[in-house]
Amino acid sequence: MKTIFLFLIVMTTFTDTICAQAVGVGTSSPSDALHIVGASNDDPLRVQVGTATKLRVFNNGGTSLGTNNAAGTPANGLYVLGNTGLGVNNPIEKLEVGGNMNIIGEIKANGLAGEQGQLLQSNGNGTMSWIEPCGYQYSEDFFNTTNNPQSWTVPTGVTEIMVEMWGAGGGGSSNYGGGGGGYMKIKRLVTPGEVITFSIGTGGTGNSSSAEATNGSATTFPAGAGWPDHSAGGGSSGTNGLGGSNSLINTPSTLQLRRRGQHGHPKEISYYQISSTDFAQKTSYGDGGIAGFNEVGSGYGGVVIHNTTTNTNITSTIARFGNQPGGGGGGAAGTSSPISQGGAGGDGYVIIYWN
């Protein structure tokens, strides 16, 4: 009877303890439903399944889920081994959120917050980086002037530039339009304050009754470090109508993209009937070629419509010059002035980009 009474007393005491409003471990005055106090050098909580730790709270304020991770746990941080889902039952990524997000602060890519106006872009290999919209914030155009060659001073803080350049177009002749100038794009390293000198091509002259057409000249830009200059070639004159070529050299420069200018077009002759008795010959003197990576700008060749029955010209138009950058000049139309003058080639052009 005494044994049963003692058992009832113990059970009553234990039941009161586990049903208490606050339970303290290491403290006699718990302030929460579960209040754990450990020694200053001890971790206050660990949950294991067998010998594997699944939950651990460290004395530095860090918490790990799914792993012991005793070494390197960040103070006041949370380490999760596996994927975390917020509003997602089966997350397949390290963090997957099923709902809206409100971020107060910065988004960083590889530890970098980026600068004003930049965009976050994937580079295709699983990492992200900040870029400028369209690649570069600033640019400056340079045209062929009487101050050729020209120079440009690298702004403060700039260490890399991208350059687009077009060679000049060739002049038109009586058989062909002039060739279009070549195109080249490069990136190269620079030094703030560095003065870069470059030359922009001059368009070739069209043929006349007293002179042959001339080639367009190349646009050149230094590659740096003692290397030969990059060159976007000028278009050939209408005598052969070839498009401009480009140099491509092994230098510290990168992104060496190039394209030849279009060849000048040959003259074309066609015939048609004007009336029951008269016939006409139409001679279209060749159009100039367009410059590389430039869809407009070639000069139109002159046109002569000749009545072969009466041996008289019905209409004639003069050749047009090639537009900048690097358009080839149109072919001359005929042998007498002013339609005997071939169109001049368009001058070269340079654009420098930087951030």
XYZ file of C-alpha atoms in Angstrom:
355
model
C 0.000 0.000 0.000
C 2.876 2.373 0.792
C 4.523 1.547 -2.518
C 1.401 2.453 -4.489
C 0.996 5.733 -2.607
C 4.602 6.749 -3.292
C 4.174 5.933 -7.005
C 1.077 8.150 -7.198
C 2.973 11.030 -5.609
C 5.846 10.701 -8.157
C 3.480 10.468 -11.141
C 1.492 13.465 -9.957
C 4.677 15.528 -9.619
C 5.969 14.449 -13.094
C 2.602 15.199 -14.718
C 2.581 18.673 -13.216
C 6.118 19.240 -14.545
C 5.484 18.250 -18.174
C 2.243 20.192 -18.248
C 3.838 23.350 -16.912
C 3.415 26.671 -18.810
C 7.205 27.141 -18.980
C 9.964 24.562 -18.950
C 13.502 25.511 -18.024
C 16.661 23.595 -18.820
C 19.611 25.036 -16.957
C 17.393 27.683 -15.354
C 14.891 27.560 -12.484
C 12.940 30.566 -13.755
C 12.088 29.965 -17.429
C 10.596 32.957 -19.237
C 9.380 31.056 -22.304
C 7.592 27.775 -23.000
C 11.042 26.226 -23.415
C 13.975 28.136 -21.960
C 17.439 26.592 -22.311
C 20.499 28.079 -20.644
C 23.895 26.549 -21.298
C 27.353 27.326 -20.010
C 29.177 30.155 -21.801
C 31.372 27.749 -23.750
C 28.704 25.132 -24.462
C 26.283 24.909 -27.380
C 22.745 25.102 -25.930
C 20.898 22.664 -28.246
C 21.533 19.610 -30.391
C 19.084 17.150 -31.951
C 20.450 13.857 -33.313
C 19.041 10.911 -35.244
C 21.324 8.065 -34.327
C 24.780 9.617 -34.489
C 23.845 12.215 -37.139
C 23.206 15.790 -35.993
C 20.060 17.246 -37.604
C 19.683 20.473 -35.622
C 22.301 22.367 -33.694
C 22.288 25.785 -32.050
C 25.784 27.132 -31.402
C 26.964 29.364 -28.598
C 27.903 32.060 -31.139
C 24.278 32.430 -32.243
C 24.644 30.343 -35.390
C 22.213 27.567 -36.268
C 22.628 24.625 -38.628
C 19.918 22.415 -40.085
C 20.647 18.975 -41.492
C 24.339 19.005 -40.557
C 26.661 19.393 -37.600
C 28.736 22.074 -39.394
C 30.572 22.975 -36.220
C 33.456 24.583 -38.084
C 32.896 27.970 -39.661
C 29.262 28.460 -38.651
C 28.601 32.216 -38.931
C 27.721 34.050 -35.740
C 24.005 34.843 -35.656
C 23.634 33.015 -38.977
C 21.667 30.054 -40.316
C 23.304 27.220 -42.235
C 21.031 24.820 -44.110
C 22.366 21.669 -45.724
C 20.045 21.119 -48.678
C 17.358 23.213 -50.328
C 15.048 25.694 -48.613
C 11.482 26.345 -49.714
C 9.321 29.260 -48.611
C 5.791 28.415 -49.647
C 7.186 25.501 -51.691
C 6.837 21.860 -50.612
C 9.660 20.358 -52.658
C 12.289 23.026 -53.417
C 14.808 22.091 -56.091
C 17.112 25.083 -55.548
C 19.047 26.354 -52.541
C 16.286 28.929 -52.022
C 12.917 28.690 -53.733
C 10.148 31.179 -52.942
C 6.534 30.505 -53.845
C 5.233 34.059 -53.740
C 6.286 37.692 -53.854
C 9.549 39.009 -52.455
C 10.237 42.385 -50.882
C 13.946 43.112 -50.672
C 15.081 45.993 -48.490
C 18.710 46.497 -49.370
C 21.021 45.439 -52.193
C 21.144 42.445 -54.498
C 24.732 41.282 -54.918
C 26.292 39.123 -57.615
C 29.471 37.352 -56.481
C 29.801 39.839 -53.628
C 29.331 42.918 -55.827
C 26.323 45.205 -55.556
C 26.901 46.872 -58.927
C 26.761 50.564 -59.772
C 23.965 52.926 -60.690
C 22.401 52.075 -64.057
C 24.015 48.637 -64.384
C 22.104 45.460 -65.266
C 22.488 41.956 -63.829
C 23.264 39.434 -66.563
C 23.981 35.719 -66.744
C 27.248 34.911 -68.469
C 26.046 31.435 -69.446
C 28.257 29.365 -67.127
C 26.186 29.531 -63.953
C 27.386 32.873 -62.608
C 26.050 36.410 -62.793
C 27.770 39.736 -63.378
C 26.868 43.408 -63.594
C 27.066 45.067 -67.009
C 26.383 48.459 -68.510
C 23.248 48.821 -70.676
C 24.317 48.098 -74.270
C 27.794 47.400 -72.919
C 29.141 50.966 -72.745
C 27.831 54.205 -71.260
C 29.832 56.701 -73.306
C 30.948 57.081 -76.903
C 32.543 59.665 -79.169
C 32.409 59.904 -82.969
C 35.314 60.955 -85.172
C 35.085 62.016 -88.817
C 37.642 62.700 -91.510
C 38.706 66.337 -91.136
C 41.574 68.588 -92.118
C 43.076 67.736 -88.705
C 43.818 64.160 -89.773
C 45.425 62.302 -87.976
C 43.379 62.882 -84.858
C 43.915 62.187 -81.167
C 41.829 61.225 -78.134
C 42.779 61.366 -74.456
C 41.695 58.449 -72.263
C 39.426 59.767 -69.460
C 40.199 59.324 -65.773
C 39.445 55.844 -64.461
C 39.103 54.228 -67.913
C 41.214 51.119 -68.510
C 39.459 49.502 -71.503
C 37.862 50.832 -74.675
C 36.041 49.379 -77.648
C 36.618 50.872 -81.098
C 34.628 50.566 -84.321
C 36.303 51.787 -87.497
C 35.473 51.959 -91.192
C 37.864 52.517 -94.078
C 36.982 54.961 -96.857
C 35.183 53.993 -100.065
C 36.808 53.992 -103.487
C 35.847 56.384 -106.285
C 33.618 55.302 -109.174
C 34.822 54.840 -112.761
C 33.110 54.383 -116.111
C 32.963 50.602 -115.670
C 32.512 49.967 -111.942
C 31.312 51.689 -108.833
C 33.960 52.090 -106.145
C 34.430 49.409 -103.492
C 33.110 49.938 -99.972
C 35.481 50.459 -97.068
C 36.322 47.641 -94.676
C 35.106 47.417 -91.071
C 36.850 46.408 -87.854
C 35.869 46.294 -84.172
C 38.422 45.871 -81.391
C 38.744 46.067 -77.618
C 42.034 47.145 -76.095
C 43.481 48.071 -72.735
C 44.349 51.710 -72.137
C 45.831 53.896 -69.407
C 44.001 56.935 -67.986
C 45.501 60.067 -69.507
C 46.980 58.174 -72.474
C 46.814 60.096 -75.762
C 45.845 57.844 -78.678
C 46.533 59.081 -82.209
C 44.724 57.539 -85.166
C 43.975 58.253 -88.812
C 40.622 58.222 -90.627
C 40.502 57.237 -94.287
C 39.729 59.686 -97.102
C 37.298 58.699 -99.833
C 38.721 58.100 -103.294
C 37.965 60.510 -106.132
C 35.768 59.478 -109.032
C 37.142 59.311 -112.547
C 36.802 62.221 -114.923
C 37.575 62.920 -118.556
C 41.162 63.684 -117.523
C 41.887 61.409 -114.540
C 41.298 57.882 -113.338
C 39.399 57.049 -110.169
C 41.437 56.596 -106.978
C 41.259 54.194 -104.046
C 39.861 55.095 -100.648
C 42.461 55.111 -97.890
C 42.465 52.957 -94.761
C 41.430 53.968 -91.261
C 44.097 52.956 -88.753
C 44.039 52.692 -84.954
C 47.006 51.735 -82.746
C 46.908 48.316 -81.106
C 49.153 49.429 -78.246
C 52.268 47.939 -76.652
C 54.364 48.460 -79.786
C 52.178 46.256 -82.007
C 51.306 47.212 -85.603
C 48.213 49.343 -86.066
C 44.807 47.853 -86.680
C 43.560 48.842 -90.120
C 40.129 48.963 -91.739
C 41.052 49.008 -95.415
C 39.855 51.507 -97.978
C 37.770 50.454 -100.972
C 39.394 50.112 -104.369
C 38.612 52.506 -107.158
C 36.062 51.671 -109.793
C 38.719 50.314 -112.164
C 38.405 46.980 -110.351
C 35.715 47.794 -107.795
C 37.026 45.640 -104.946
C 35.847 46.175 -101.396
C 38.237 47.251 -98.673
C 40.143 44.601 -96.724
C 41.203 44.575 -93.061
C 44.235 43.703 -91.021
C 43.850 41.138 -88.253
C 46.929 40.855 -86.097
C 47.871 38.954 -82.959
C 47.901 41.742 -80.373
C 46.823 42.337 -76.761
C 43.606 43.706 -78.245
C 40.543 41.448 -78.157
C 37.202 41.190 -79.949
C 38.810 41.606 -83.352
C 35.740 41.506 -85.547
C 36.144 42.428 -89.196
C 34.255 42.490 -92.467
C 35.278 43.466 -95.980
C 33.431 46.171 -97.805
C 31.187 45.204 -100.686
C 32.610 45.178 -104.197
C 31.593 47.932 -106.557
C 28.964 46.886 -109.079
C 29.699 46.698 -112.819
C 27.732 48.634 -115.381
C 24.724 46.893 -116.891
C 23.213 47.354 -120.361
C 19.640 46.499 -121.280
C 17.422 47.168 -124.312
C 13.733 47.840 -124.773
C 11.343 49.107 -127.412
C 10.102 52.688 -127.205
C 7.630 52.623 -130.076
C 6.864 50.623 -133.179
C 9.935 52.101 -134.844
C 12.291 53.220 -132.058
C 14.429 51.228 -129.647
C 16.424 52.283 -126.597
C 19.555 51.201 -124.789
C 19.738 51.740 -121.023
C 23.216 51.817 -119.497
C 23.307 51.713 -115.693
C 26.807 52.553 -114.590
C 27.771 50.569 -111.513
C 26.646 51.469 -108.011
C 29.299 51.718 -105.342
C 29.720 48.972 -102.749
C 28.537 49.461 -99.177
C 31.003 49.457 -96.290
C 31.284 46.486 -93.949
C 28.492 46.330 -91.331
C 26.785 49.338 -92.888
C 23.551 48.811 -94.786
C 23.385 52.266 -96.367
C 25.791 54.691 -97.902
C 26.915 53.552 -101.365
C 26.754 55.938 -104.296
C 24.405 55.257 -107.176
C 25.929 55.002 -110.624
C 24.877 57.329 -113.401
C 22.241 56.204 -115.893
C 22.007 56.977 -119.624
C 19.007 56.033 -121.773
C 19.927 56.268 -125.461
C 17.617 56.113 -128.493
C 19.487 53.735 -130.770
C 17.218 54.497 -133.700
C 17.869 58.243 -133.739
C 21.272 58.005 -132.004
C 20.265 60.550 -129.358
C 20.216 60.474 -125.565
C 16.762 60.511 -123.997
C 17.817 61.042 -120.360
C 21.009 60.955 -118.318
C 21.762 61.236 -114.599
C 25.087 61.831 -112.907
C 26.802 59.455 -110.493
C 26.354 59.967 -106.747
C 29.078 60.009 -104.135
C 29.273 57.351 -101.465
C 28.057 58.372 -98.019
C 29.996 58.104 -94.797
C 31.131 55.712 -93.518
C 33.013 54.150 -96.367
C 30.447 53.951 -99.147
C 31.889 53.411 -102.618
C 31.264 56.081 -105.235
C 28.926 55.475 -108.149
C 30.181 54.877 -111.667
C 30.331 57.685 -114.228
C 27.686 57.858 -116.918
C 29.166 58.609 -120.298
C 32.131 60.465 -121.724
C 31.088 64.108 -121.640
C 30.908 66.449 -118.641
C 29.205 66.520 -116.180
C 27.985 62.921 -116.431
C 31.513 61.662 -117.106
C 32.446 62.368 -113.467
C 32.419 59.283 -111.244
C 31.148 59.572 -107.687
C 33.655 60.060 -104.880
C 33.927 57.454 -102.126
C 32.664 58.166 -98.615
C 35.229 58.979 -95.936
C 36.078 56.631 -93.080
C 34.700 56.840 -89.558
C 35.690 55.936 -85.982
C 33.610 55.435 -82.809
C 35.274 54.997 -79.401
C 33.241 53.474 -76.532
C 34.075 53.410 -72.826
C 32.624 53.256 -69.297
